[in-house]
Coordinates of C-alpha atoms in Angstrom, one line a residue:
Chain A
M82 CA 26.2 -23.7 -38.1
N83 CA 28.8 -21.4 -37.8
F84 CA 29.7 -20.6 -33.8
T85 CA 29.8 -16.5 -34.0
D86 CA 25.7 -16.3 -35.8
L87 CA 24.7 -18.4 -32.4
T88 CA 22.4 -16.6 -29.8
I89 CA 21.1 -17.2 -26.9
K90 CA 18.0 -17.8 -28.4
S91 CA 19.1 -20.2 -31.4
A92 CA 21.7 -22.3 -29.3
S93 CA 19.1 -23.3 -26.8
E94 CA 16.8 -24.1 -29.3
L95 CA 19.5 -26.4 -30.9
I96 CA 20.5 -27.9 -27.6
A97 CA 16.7 -28.5 -26.9
K98 CA 16.6 -30.6 -30.4
K99 CA 19.6 -32.4 -29.5
E100 CA 21.3 -30.9 -32.4
V101 CA 24.3 -29.8 -30.4
S102 CA 25.7 -30.1 -27.3
A103 CA 27.1 -27.9 -25.1
K104 CA 30.2 -29.7 -24.9
E105 CA 29.9 -29.0 -28.4
L106 CA 29.1 -25.6 -28.1
A107 CA 31.8 -24.8 -25.5
E108 CA 34.8 -26.5 -28.0
M109 CA 33.8 -24.1 -30.6
S110 CA 34.2 -21.4 -28.5
L111 CA 37.6 -22.0 -27.3
E112 CA 38.3 -23.4 -31.1
R113 CA 36.9 -19.3 -31.7
I114 CA 38.6 -17.8 -28.9
K115 CA 42.0 -19.3 -29.7
E116 CA 41.7 -17.7 -33.2
V117 CA 41.4 -14.3 -32.7
D118 CA 42.1 -13.4 -28.7
D119 CA 45.5 -13.4 -29.8
K120 CA 44.7 -10.0 -31.5
V121 CA 41.4 -9.1 -29.7
H122 CA 42.6 -10.0 -26.2
A123 CA 39.5 -9.8 -24.7
F124 CA 40.3 -12.8 -21.9
L125 CA 42.5 -11.9 -18.8
Y126 CA 41.7 -16.2 -17.9
V127 CA 40.8 -18.7 -19.9
A128 CA 38.5 -21.5 -18.2
E129 CA 39.0 -24.5 -20.7
K130 CA 40.0 -26.9 -18.0
E131 CA 36.7 -26.2 -16.1
A132 CA 34.7 -25.2 -19.2
M133 CA 35.1 -28.5 -20.7
E134 CA 34.7 -30.6 -16.9
Q135 CA 30.9 -28.3 -16.6
A136 CA 30.3 -29.2 -20.6
D137 CA 30.2 -32.7 -20.0
E138 CA 28.5 -32.2 -16.9
V139 CA 25.7 -30.2 -18.4
D140 CA 25.6 -32.8 -21.2
R141 CA 24.6 -35.1 -18.9
M142 CA 22.6 -33.4 -16.1
I143 CA 20.3 -32.5 -20.1
I144 CA 19.9 -35.8 -20.4
A145 CA 19.2 -37.2 -17.0
D146 CA 16.5 -34.4 -16.2
N147 CA 15.3 -33.9 -19.8
E148 CA 14.9 -30.4 -18.6
N149 CA 17.1 -27.3 -19.8
F150 CA 16.8 -23.7 -19.2
A151 CA 17.1 -20.7 -22.0
L152 CA 20.5 -20.3 -21.1
T153 CA 21.7 -23.9 -20.2
G154 CA 24.6 -24.8 -21.9
I155 CA 26.0 -21.6 -23.5
P156 CA 29.3 -20.0 -23.3
Y157 CA 29.5 -17.1 -21.4
S158 CA 32.1 -14.9 -20.3
V159 CA 32.5 -12.8 -16.7
K160 CA 34.2 -9.4 -16.4
D161 CA 37.1 -10.0 -14.1
C162 CA 36.0 -8.2 -11.0
I163 CA 33.4 -10.6 -10.4
L164 CA 33.7 -13.6 -8.1
V165 CA 33.9 -17.1 -8.9
K166 CA 34.9 -19.3 -6.7
G167 CA 38.1 -21.0 -7.5
M168 CA 38.5 -18.7 -9.7
K169 CA 40.9 -15.7 -10.0
A170 CA 39.6 -12.7 -9.6
T171 CA 42.6 -9.6 -10.7
A172 CA 40.2 -6.7 -11.1
A173 CA 42.7 -6.2 -14.0
S174 CA 44.7 -4.7 -11.6
K175 CA 48.6 -5.8 -10.4
I176 CA 47.0 -5.7 -6.2
L177 CA 45.1 -8.7 -7.2
E178 CA 47.5 -10.9 -9.1
N179 CA 47.2 -13.6 -7.4
Y180 CA 43.9 -13.4 -5.8
V181 CA 41.8 -16.8 -5.9
A182 CA 37.5 -16.1 -4.8
P183 CA 35.9 -17.8 -2.3
Y184 CA 32.6 -17.7 -3.6
D185 CA 30.6 -16.6 -5.5
A186 CA 28.6 -14.0 -6.3
T187 CA 25.9 -13.7 -6.1
V188 CA 25.0 -13.6 -10.1
I189 CA 27.3 -16.7 -10.8
E190 CA 25.8 -18.5 -7.6
K191 CA 22.0 -17.2 -9.9
L192 CA 23.5 -18.9 -12.8
K193 CA 24.6 -21.7 -12.1
K194 CA 21.2 -22.9 -10.9
V195 CA 20.8 -22.8 -15.1
S196 CA 24.0 -23.5 -15.5
P197 CA 25.1 -21.5 -19.3
V198 CA 29.3 -22.5 -19.6
M199 CA 31.8 -20.4 -17.6
M200 CA 34.6 -19.9 -20.9
G201 CA 36.7 -17.4 -19.6
K202 CA 37.0 -13.9 -17.2
T203 CA 37.4 -10.7 -19.5
N204 CA 39.4 -7.6 -19.3
L205 CA 38.9 -4.3 -17.9
D206 CA 40.0 -0.9 -17.2
E207 CA 41.5 -1.4 -13.4
F208 CA 39.5 -1.9 -11.1
A209 CA 36.8 -0.7 -13.7
M210 CA 37.9 2.8 -13.6
G211 CA 37.7 3.6 -17.1
A212 CA 36.4 3.7 -20.6
S213 CA 39.0 2.8 -23.0
T214 CA 40.7 -0.8 -20.8
L215 CA 44.0 0.8 -21.5
Y216 CA 44.0 1.2 -17.9
S217 CA 44.1 -2.8 -17.6
A218 CA 47.7 -3.5 -15.6
Y219 CA 47.7 -6.1 -18.0
G220 CA 47.0 -4.7 -21.8
P221 CA 44.4 -3.3 -23.7
T222 CA 41.8 -5.0 -25.7
K223 CA 41.1 -4.4 -28.8
N224 CA 38.1 -2.9 -30.7
P225 CA 36.8 -6.3 -33.0
Y226 CA 35.4 -3.5 -36.1
D227 CA 39.2 -2.2 -35.6
L228 CA 42.0 -3.7 -33.8
S229 CA 44.0 0.1 -34.0
R230 CA 40.7 1.0 -32.2
V231 CA 39.7 0.8 -28.3
P232 CA 36.9 -1.5 -27.8
G233 CA 35.4 1.0 -25.0
G234 CA 35.7 0.5 -21.2
S235 CA 35.6 -0.3 -18.8
S236 CA 34.1 -3.9 -19.3
G237 CA 35.7 -3.6 -22.7
G238 CA 36.8 -7.0 -22.5
S239 CA 33.7 -8.5 -21.8
A240 CA 32.2 -6.8 -25.3
A241 CA 34.7 -7.8 -27.7
S242 CA 34.3 -11.4 -26.5
V243 CA 30.0 -11.3 -27.2
A244 CA 31.3 -9.0 -30.5
S245 CA 34.6 -11.1 -32.0
G246 CA 32.4 -14.4 -31.6
E247 CA 34.3 -16.2 -28.8
V248 CA 30.7 -16.1 -26.2
I249 CA 27.1 -15.9 -27.0
F250 CA 27.4 -13.3 -23.7
S251 CA 28.8 -12.2 -21.5
I252 CA 28.7 -10.4 -17.7
G253 CA 29.6 -7.2 -17.4
S254 CA 29.3 -4.3 -14.8
D255 CA 28.2 -0.2 -15.1
T256 CA 28.8 2.2 -13.1
F257 CA 29.1 5.4 -15.1
G258 CA 28.7 4.4 -18.7
S259 CA 31.1 0.7 -18.2
I260 CA 28.5 -1.6 -20.3
R261 CA 26.8 1.0 -22.6
Q262 CA 30.1 2.5 -24.0
P263 CA 31.5 -0.7 -24.7
A264 CA 28.7 -2.4 -25.8
S265 CA 28.2 0.4 -28.2
F266 CA 31.4 1.4 -29.9
C267 CA 31.7 -2.8 -30.1
G268 CA 28.7 -3.4 -31.9
V269 CA 26.5 -5.2 -29.5
V270 CA 23.7 -4.9 -26.9
G271 CA 24.4 -3.7 -23.5
M272 CA 22.2 -3.8 -20.4
K273 CA 22.1 -1.8 -17.6
P274 CA 19.4 -2.5 -15.2
T275 CA 18.2 0.0 -12.2
Y276 CA 20.2 0.5 -9.2
G277 CA 19.4 -2.8 -7.0
R278 CA 17.8 -4.8 -9.4
V279 CA 20.9 -6.7 -9.4
S280 CA 22.9 -8.3 -6.5
R281 CA 26.2 -6.5 -6.7
F282 CA 27.5 -9.5 -3.9
G283 CA 31.0 -9.8 -5.0
L284 CA 30.9 -7.6 -7.9
I285 CA 34.5 -5.7 -6.0
A286 CA 33.5 -3.0 -4.7
M287 CA 34.5 0.8 -7.1
C288 CA 31.5 3.5 -6.3
S289 CA 29.4 1.4 -4.2
S290 CA 26.4 4.4 -4.6
M291 CA 26.3 3.1 -8.4
D292 CA 28.2 0.2 -9.2
Q293 CA 25.5 -2.4 -11.1
I294 CA 25.8 -5.6 -12.7
G295 CA 24.3 -6.1 -16.7
V296 CA 24.7 -8.0 -19.3
F297 CA 26.2 -7.9 -23.4
T298 CA 24.9 -10.4 -25.7
R299 CA 24.1 -10.0 -29.5
T300 CA 20.6 -9.4 -29.7
V301 CA 18.2 -7.7 -27.0
E302 CA 16.1 -10.6 -27.1
D303 CA 18.8 -12.4 -25.5
A304 CA 18.9 -9.3 -22.6
A305 CA 15.6 -10.5 -22.3
L306 CA 16.5 -14.1 -21.3
A307 CA 20.2 -13.9 -19.6
L308 CA 18.7 -10.4 -17.5
Q309 CA 15.7 -12.5 -16.2
M310 CA 18.5 -15.3 -14.2
I311 CA 20.5 -12.6 -12.8
V312 CA 18.1 -10.0 -11.3
G313 CA 16.0 -10.1 -7.9
Q314 CA 16.6 -9.0 -4.5
D315 CA 20.0 -10.7 -2.4
V316 CA 20.2 -10.8 1.3
K317 CA 23.7 -10.2 0.8
D318 CA 23.3 -7.1 0.1
S319 CA 21.6 -4.2 1.7
T320 CA 20.5 -1.9 -2.2
S321 CA 19.2 -5.3 -3.8
L322 CA 15.6 -4.2 -3.6
P323 CA 12.1 -6.1 -3.4
K324 CA 10.3 -5.0 -6.6
L325 CA 8.3 -8.0 -8.8
V326 CA 10.5 -9.2 -12.0
P327 CA 8.2 -9.3 -15.0
D328 CA 8.5 -11.7 -17.6
Y329 CA 10.8 -9.3 -19.7
S330 CA 10.7 -12.2 -22.7
A331 CA 7.1 -11.4 -22.8
A332 CA 7.9 -7.4 -23.2
L333 CA 9.7 -8.3 -26.7
S334 CA 7.4 -6.0 -29.7
E335 CA 7.9 -4.9 -32.6
D336 CA 4.8 -2.7 -32.3
L337 CA 5.5 1.2 -30.5
K338 CA 2.3 2.2 -30.5
G339 CA 1.4 5.1 -27.7
M340 CA 5.3 4.7 -26.4
K341 CA 6.5 8.4 -25.7
I342 CA 9.9 9.1 -26.2
G343 CA 11.7 11.7 -25.3
I344 CA 14.7 13.1 -26.7
P345 CA 16.6 15.1 -24.6
K346 CA 17.9 18.5 -26.1
E347 CA 21.1 18.4 -23.8
F348 CA 22.4 15.1 -25.1
F349 CA 22.3 16.9 -28.7
V350 CA 25.0 19.0 -27.9
E351 CA 28.5 20.3 -29.8
G352 CA 31.2 18.5 -29.9
I353 CA 29.2 15.3 -31.0
D354 CA 30.3 13.2 -33.9
P355 CA 27.8 13.9 -37.3
E356 CA 27.7 10.2 -38.4
V357 CA 27.0 9.5 -34.6
R358 CA 24.3 12.4 -34.9
A359 CA 23.1 10.9 -38.1
I360 CA 22.9 7.1 -36.8
V361 CA 20.7 7.9 -33.6
E362 CA 18.4 10.9 -35.6
N363 CA 18.1 7.4 -38.2
A364 CA 16.5 5.7 -34.8
I365 CA 14.3 8.3 -33.9
K366 CA 12.4 8.0 -37.4
Q367 CA 12.1 4.1 -36.6
V368 CA 10.4 4.2 -33.2
E369 CA 8.8 6.9 -34.6
A370 CA 7.6 5.5 -37.8
L371 CA 7.1 2.1 -35.5
G372 CA 4.0 3.8 -34.0
A373 CA 6.3 6.2 -30.9
E374 CA 5.0 9.5 -30.1
V375 CA 8.3 11.5 -30.4
S376 CA 8.7 14.9 -28.7
E377 CA 12.1 16.8 -26.8
V378 CA 13.0 17.4 -23.6
S379 CA 14.9 19.0 -21.4
L380 CA 17.3 17.8 -18.0
P381 CA 19.2 20.7 -17.3
N382 CA 20.9 19.7 -14.6
V383 CA 22.8 17.0 -16.7
P384 CA 25.6 18.4 -17.7
Y385 CA 26.6 19.0 -14.7
S386 CA 26.8 15.1 -14.1
V387 CA 30.4 14.2 -15.0
P388 CA 31.5 16.6 -12.7
A389 CA 29.5 15.5 -9.5
Y390 CA 30.4 12.0 -9.9
Y391 CA 34.4 12.3 -10.5
I392 CA 33.4 13.8 -7.0
I393 CA 31.4 11.3 -5.2
A394 CA 32.8 8.3 -7.5
P395 CA 36.7 9.0 -6.2
V396 CA 35.6 9.6 -2.9
E397 CA 34.0 6.2 -2.3
I398 CA 36.8 4.8 -4.0
S399 CA 39.0 6.1 -2.1
A400 CA 37.0 5.0 0.9
N401 CA 36.5 1.6 -0.7
L402 CA 40.1 0.6 -2.1
S403 CA 41.7 1.0 1.5
R404 CA 41.6 -2.6 1.7
Y405 CA 43.8 -3.2 -0.5
D406 CA 46.5 -3.0 2.1
G407 CA 49.1 -5.9 1.8
I408 CA 47.2 -7.9 5.2
R409 CA 44.6 -9.7 4.4
Y410 CA 45.1 -10.7 0.4
G411 CA 46.9 -9.0 -2.4
L412 CA 49.8 -8.1 -3.1
S413 CA 52.3 -7.4 -0.3
V414 CA 55.7 -5.2 -0.3
P415 CA 57.3 -6.1 2.8
G416 CA 58.6 -3.1 4.7
K417 CA 60.5 -2.4 8.3
T418 CA 57.0 -1.0 9.3
L419 CA 53.5 -1.7 9.8
E420 CA 52.6 1.3 7.9
E421 CA 55.6 0.5 5.1
V422 CA 54.0 -2.4 4.0
Y423 CA 50.8 0.1 3.5
Y424 CA 52.8 2.2 1.1
N425 CA 54.9 -0.3 -0.6
S426 CA 51.9 -2.4 -1.0
R427 CA 49.2 0.3 -2.4
S428 CA 52.4 2.3 -4.1
Q429 CA 53.3 -1.6 -6.5
G430 CA 50.4 -2.3 -6.2
L431 CA 47.6 0.0 -7.6
G432 CA 47.8 1.9 -11.3
A433 CA 48.1 5.7 -12.3
E434 CA 44.7 5.8 -13.0
V435 CA 43.1 4.3 -9.6
K436 CA 46.4 6.5 -7.4
R437 CA 44.3 9.9 -9.0
R438 CA 41.0 8.7 -8.1
I439 CA 42.1 8.0 -4.3
M440 CA 44.1 10.9 -4.2
I441 CA 41.0 12.8 -5.8
G442 CA 38.9 11.1 -3.3
T443 CA 41.0 12.1 -0.5
Y444 CA 41.1 15.4 -1.0
A445 CA 37.6 15.9 -1.7
S446 CA 36.9 14.4 1.6
S447 CA 39.3 15.6 3.6
A448 CA 38.1 18.4 6.6
G449 CA 37.4 21.4 5.1
Y450 CA 36.3 20.4 2.0
Y451 CA 34.0 18.2 2.6
D452 CA 30.9 20.8 1.9
A453 CA 32.3 22.4 -1.0
Y454 CA 33.3 18.8 -2.7
Y455 CA 30.9 15.7 -1.5
K456 CA 27.4 18.1 -0.4
K457 CA 27.5 19.8 -3.1
A458 CA 28.0 17.0 -6.2
K459 CA 25.7 14.7 -4.0
Q460 CA 23.1 18.0 -4.0
I461 CA 24.0 17.9 -8.0
E462 CA 22.9 13.7 -8.0
S463 CA 19.4 14.7 -6.2
L464 CA 19.0 17.3 -9.4
V465 CA 19.6 15.2 -12.2
Q466 CA 17.9 12.4 -10.4
Q467 CA 14.4 15.4 -9.9
D468 CA 15.3 16.1 -14.1
F469 CA 15.1 12.1 -15.2
K470 CA 12.0 12.3 -12.7
S471 CA 10.3 14.7 -14.0
A472 CA 10.9 13.9 -17.8
F473 CA 9.6 9.8 -16.9
D474 CA 6.1 12.1 -15.0
K475 CA 5.3 12.7 -19.2
F476 CA 8.0 10.0 -21.1
D477 CA 8.0 6.2 -21.4
L478 CA 11.5 6.5 -22.1
L479 CA 14.4 8.9 -23.3
L480 CA 16.7 8.3 -26.5
T481 CA 20.1 9.8 -26.4
P482 CA 23.5 9.3 -28.2
V483 CA 25.5 7.0 -25.8
S484 CA 28.8 8.0 -26.7
P485 CA 30.3 11.7 -28.4
K486 CA 32.4 9.6 -30.9
P487 CA 32.8 5.9 -32.0
A488 CA 35.7 4.2 -31.1
F489 CA 38.9 6.3 -30.5
K490 CA 42.9 4.9 -31.7
I491 CA 44.5 2.7 -28.7
D492 CA 47.3 5.6 -29.7
E493 CA 45.1 8.9 -29.1
K494 CA 46.6 10.0 -25.9
K495 CA 43.9 11.4 -24.1
D496 CA 44.5 13.5 -20.7
P497 CA 42.1 12.2 -17.6
V498 CA 39.8 14.5 -18.0
S499 CA 38.7 14.3 -21.6
M500 CA 38.9 10.2 -20.9
Y501 CA 35.9 11.3 -17.8
L502 CA 34.4 12.6 -20.9
E503 CA 33.6 9.6 -22.7
D504 CA 30.7 9.1 -20.5
V505 CA 29.2 12.8 -20.5
F506 CA 25.7 10.7 -22.1
T507 CA 25.8 7.6 -20.4
G508 CA 27.2 8.9 -17.0
P509 CA 23.8 11.4 -15.9
I510 CA 22.0 7.7 -16.2
N511 CA 24.4 6.3 -13.4
L512 CA 23.4 9.6 -11.0
A513 CA 19.4 8.8 -11.4
G514 CA 19.7 5.0 -10.8
V515 CA 17.8 4.1 -14.0
P516 CA 17.8 1.8 -16.2
A517 CA 19.0 2.0 -19.6
M518 CA 20.7 -0.4 -22.9
S519 CA 23.0 0.3 -25.6
V520 CA 21.3 -1.0 -28.5
P521 CA 23.3 -1.0 -31.9
G522 CA 22.0 1.5 -34.4
G523 CA 24.6 1.7 -37.2
L524 CA 27.4 1.7 -38.6
T525 CA 29.9 4.4 -39.6
K526 CA 31.4 5.2 -43.0
S527 CA 34.6 3.4 -42.0
G528 CA 32.9 0.4 -40.6
L529 CA 33.1 1.2 -36.8
P530 CA 29.6 0.2 -34.6
V531 CA 27.6 2.8 -33.4
G532 CA 25.0 2.2 -30.5
V533 CA 22.0 4.4 -29.5
Q534 CA 21.2 4.4 -26.1
L535 CA 17.6 4.1 -24.3
I536 CA 16.8 4.9 -20.7
A537 CA 13.3 3.6 -19.1
N538 CA 12.2 5.3 -15.6
H539 CA 13.4 2.9 -12.2
F540 CA 12.5 -0.9 -12.8
A541 CA 11.1 -0.4 -15.8
E542 CA 13.6 -2.7 -17.6
E543 CA 10.6 -4.0 -19.6
K544 CA 10.3 -0.5 -21.7
L545 CA 14.2 -0.7 -22.8
F546 CA 13.0 -4.2 -23.7
Q547 CA 10.1 -3.8 -26.5
A548 CA 11.2 -0.6 -27.9
G549 CA 15.3 -2.2 -28.4
H550 CA 13.5 -5.0 -29.6
A551 CA 11.2 -3.4 -31.4
L552 CA 14.5 -0.9 -33.4
E553 CA 16.6 -3.7 -33.7
K554 CA 14.3 -5.7 -36.3
S555 CA 13.5 -2.7 -38.4
L556 CA 16.7 -1.4 -38.4
N557 CA 17.7 -4.9 -39.0
L558 CA 21.5 -4.5 -39.4
K559 CA 22.8 -7.6 -38.6
L560 CA 26.6 -6.4 -37.9
K561 CA 30.0 -9.0 -37.7
P562 CA 33.0 -7.8 -37.3
N563 CA 35.9 -9.1 -40.0
L564 CA 38.5 -10.9 -38.5
Chain B
M2 CA 47.2 25.5 -10.2
S3 CA 45.1 24.4 -8.0
I4 CA 46.8 22.1 -5.8
S5 CA 50.2 22.6 -4.1
L6 CA 53.0 20.5 -3.9
D7 CA 52.5 20.0 -0.3
E8 CA 48.5 19.7 -0.8
V9 CA 50.0 16.0 -2.7
N10 CA 52.1 15.4 0.1
R11 CA 49.4 15.9 2.2
I12 CA 47.1 13.2 0.4
A13 CA 49.2 11.3 -0.2
K14 CA 50.0 10.2 3.6
L15 CA 45.8 10.0 3.9
A16 CA 45.9 7.7 1.2
R17 CA 48.9 5.7 2.2
L18 CA 50.2 5.7 -1.1
S19 CA 54.1 7.4 -2.1
F20 CA 55.1 8.8 -5.0
E21 CA 59.0 9.8 -6.6
E22 CA 59.2 13.1 -7.1
E23 CA 58.5 13.6 -10.8
E24 CA 55.5 11.3 -10.4
K25 CA 54.9 14.1 -7.8
Q26 CA 55.1 16.7 -10.0
K27 CA 53.2 15.0 -12.8
L28 CA 50.7 14.5 -10.3
Q29 CA 50.3 17.9 -8.7
T30 CA 48.7 19.0 -13.1
E31 CA 46.7 15.9 -13.3
L32 CA 45.0 16.7 -9.7
S33 CA 44.1 20.3 -10.6
A34 CA 43.3 19.6 -13.7
I35 CA 40.6 17.2 -12.9
L36 CA 39.6 19.9 -9.8
D37 CA 39.7 22.3 -12.1
Y38 CA 37.5 20.6 -14.0
V39 CA 35.0 19.9 -11.2
D40 CA 35.0 23.4 -10.1
Q41 CA 32.0 24.4 -12.5
L42 CA 29.7 22.7 -9.8
K43 CA 30.5 26.0 -7.8
A44 CA 29.1 28.0 -10.1
I45 CA 25.7 26.3 -9.1
Q46 CA 22.9 27.6 -6.5
S47 CA 23.1 26.0 -3.5
K48 CA 19.7 27.6 -2.3
V49 CA 17.8 25.9 -4.5
L50 CA 19.2 22.8 -3.5
G51 CA 18.2 20.3 -1.1
E52 CA 19.0 17.3 0.3
E53 CA 16.5 15.3 -0.5
Y54 CA 18.9 12.9 -2.3
D55 CA 18.5 8.8 -1.6
K56 CA 14.6 9.7 -0.2
D57 CA 13.2 6.6 -1.4
A58 CA 15.7 4.5 -0.4
L59 CA 15.2 2.5 2.6
N60 CA 17.7 0.3 4.6
L61 CA 17.0 -3.6 4.3
M62 CA 17.5 -6.0 7.4
R63 CA 17.2 -9.5 7.7
D64 CA 16.7 -11.9 10.3
D65 CA 20.0 -12.7 12.3
V66 CA 19.9 -16.3 11.5
A67 CA 23.2 -18.0 11.1
I68 CA 23.6 -19.4 7.6
E69 CA 26.0 -21.4 6.2
S70 CA 29.2 -19.4 5.2
A71 CA 32.2 -20.1 2.4
D72 CA 35.1 -21.9 3.5
P73 CA 37.7 -20.4 5.9
K74 CA 40.0 -22.2 5.0
L75 CA 40.0 -20.4 1.2
F76 CA 40.4 -17.1 3.1
L77 CA 42.8 -17.8 5.1
D78 CA 44.7 -19.1 1.6
Q79 CA 44.7 -15.6 0.7
V80 CA 46.3 -13.6 3.5
P81 CA 50.1 -12.9 2.4
S82 CA 51.8 -13.6 5.6
R83 CA 50.3 -16.2 8.6
H84 CA 50.9 -18.2 11.3
D85 CA 49.2 -21.0 11.7
D86 CA 45.6 -19.7 11.2
Y87 CA 46.7 -16.0 12.4
I88 CA 47.5 -13.3 10.5
K89 CA 51.2 -11.9 10.6
V90 CA 51.6 -8.2 10.7
K91 CA 54.4 -6.0 11.9
S92 CA 54.7 -4.7 15.7
I93 CA 52.8 -1.5 16.0
L94 CA 53.9 -0.6 19.7
E95 CA 57.8 0.3 19.8

């Protein structure tokens, strides 16, 4: 058995057959982390002691109850902006360097009921603001396929931890592409559910109207198994919705007969890398061969998604991050007056990109600018929502690239706006609130993974699993980095 | 530059952030570039736009029943400066 080849499905079968214990899996995960994380830097905190204790407990439980769930004993990681009780949650910011979570996020509470083993907290762009992990206050994560390149972001540590075989799945968050873009760059499956499908309670807030928790896995089948355990309405998150949850694994199919898939022409514009285009076009051919009916569709307002987001998000960010004031928790830098404590703590504790977004958001929501910026951006958001609504009147799914280019170099100098454009194909999905998944589509000639994005209507995640699984089987890539 | 240094100072004050002079000039350039970029939204005719967003959303309420919550001590342990169970702050009155 090679740990780095295991999936949730295969590892849980081994556990059920008593061929491996939770403790042995946790040991293999730790060994792999020790072997490669110096190079990759996916983790901000490795929970060695906690994981071994938990694995022992899980093994005793399996023996006592002779019962296990799909995730029982499976090693996983959690993005460091999601709270795990008693463990630090830094959001990769200096302002939360010593913050210890007083409670579990709802997703963690749900996972604890089915007992996967938590191996540690993964790196991200500070407060999940970014597309590279270069904005982490604790140094970037490296792409396991090419250590001189970024893993994408903001959930870059989560994606890299799964791609490099350190853990079998990971929990991340996606506000404008932060699960799907790193999944694409690292050759793993990244699933962002519908806004309202998964509770955000215990997720450190960035842009509350779009933040959503999702999963990273090696296979689409695993994504179905992992997502199943974290979905559902939660009284602690009033935006989580009481929708029926289907059995996602039952939706997995290898046949797409009769499924209508739209190809939005606005996603195939100039500037898209020719190799990325070729990989996505190959995926379109595959889904056609599997029986899907493919045709072009137009989402005319989608090109305005990025500018609209960079008003809406900063406005929410400037409000959400006003809580970091040095008084109740987090870094506190002394000052002569109360106001000086605010200024000093925020100015020393927050990083450059976070400050830029707070400044833009404060500007756009200040007196005299609200109508010109925020109101206008929310109107664009409604147009984007309408575009997707009309498209899903005709189609079951949409298929697009995840990102215009493969992973870029760590030392490639990007100005703020060009970094924002990384999310040009993933962001519109968050404005619309619909679910989407990045499925590995192939490798470039230089060996960099490229993902394909599948998009479904609100609460139709099962269609993503159906098509994603079929596409994955038909491509049969078996990607693995050479670490 | 679509934003002046005075504007940078005004926003920084509202946001309770302080910057060195050099940082302010860099910010002026960066914020101007971002604002120039988002200005493309202004080209869209507002008359075709409604304010129908979020019309499908519903606010979920729960019964006002006490439920078990996390230990208050764990929250107080995070407070940078405290006296017993009180949070200490600088005086706000002269």
